[in-house]
Tab-separated table of C-alpha atoms in Angstrom:
chain	number	residue	atom	x	y	z
A	506	UNK	CA	66.872	-48.528	52.933
A	507	UNK	CA	68.209	-45.404	54.583
A	508	UNK	CA	68.739	-43.784	51.191
A	509	UNK	CA	65.060	-44.360	50.368
A	510	UNK	CA	63.993	-42.780	53.659
A	511	UNK	CA	66.245	-39.785	53.012
A	512	UNK	CA	64.846	-39.450	49.486
A	513	UNK	CA	61.273	-39.631	50.813
A	514	UNK	CA	62.116	-36.955	53.377
A	515	UNK	CA	63.601	-34.716	50.679
A	516	UNK	CA	60.532	-35.269	48.518
A	517	UNK	CA	58.317	-34.344	51.456
A	518	UNK	CA	60.315	-31.134	51.964
A	519	UNK	CA	60.024	-30.375	48.257
A	520	UNK	CA	56.260	-30.907	48.278
A	521	UNK	CA	55.915	-28.716	51.361
A	522	UNK	CA	57.927	-25.967	49.657
A	523	UNK	CA	55.819	-26.292	46.504
A	524	UNK	CA	52.688	-26.036	48.648
A	525	UNK	CA	54.001	-22.838	50.216
A	526	UNK	CA	54.760	-21.400	46.773
A	527	UNK	CA	51.248	-22.258	45.571
A	528	UNK	CA	49.725	-20.632	48.654
A	529	UNK	CA	51.865	-17.564	48.014
A	530	UNK	CA	50.780	-17.495	44.368
A	531	UNK	CA	47.109	-17.767	45.309
A	532	UNK	CA	47.610	-14.783	47.631
A	533	UNK	CA	49.283	-12.795	44.841
A	534	UNK	CA	46.829	-13.596	42.045
A	535	UNK	CA	43.956	-11.374	43.243
A	536	UNK	CA	46.411	-8.496	43.607
A	537	UNK	CA	47.828	-9.082	40.119
A	538	UNK	CA	44.316	-9.360	38.696
A	539	UNK	CA	43.412	-6.088	40.410
A	540	UNK	CA	46.474	-4.359	38.959
A	541	UNK	CA	45.677	-5.701	35.479
A	542	UNK	CA	42.046	-4.542	35.696
A	543	UNK	CA	43.117	-1.144	37.028
A	544	UNK	CA	45.683	-0.857	34.228
A	545	UNK	CA	43.156	-1.718	31.522
A	546	UNK	CA	40.584	0.552	33.187
A	547	UNK	CA	43.085	3.411	33.216
A	548	UNK	CA	43.881	2.877	29.539
A	549	UNK	CA	40.212	2.790	28.535
A	550	UNK	CA	39.473	5.920	30.594
A	551	UNK	CA	42.463	7.641	28.994
A	552	UNK	CA	41.195	6.691	25.524
A	553	UNK	CA	37.694	7.850	26.442
A	554	UNK	CA	38.984	11.251	27.572
A	555	UNK	CA	41.128	11.530	24.446
A	556	UNK	CA	38.116	10.766	22.245
A	557	UNK	CA	35.972	13.295	24.130
A	558	UNK	CA	38.528	16.111	24.180
A	559	UNK	CA	40.241	15.340	20.869
A	560	UNK	CA	37.540	16.836	18.608
A	561	UNK	CA	37.275	19.938	20.838
A	562	UNK	CA	40.955	20.801	20.636
A	563	UNK	CA	42.182	22.482	17.452
């Protein structure tokens, strides 16, 4: 019986840790999404400038 209680306690700790990880991930995701959008935006702006200036340069 005691083993079962210990196992349940460990499982509870594990679930709590997993919950903390998920909360941490949900905090990180908007930041990662922002970085990805900024990265793609930077690339597209760079391509746009290259296409604009490219024909002008010899």
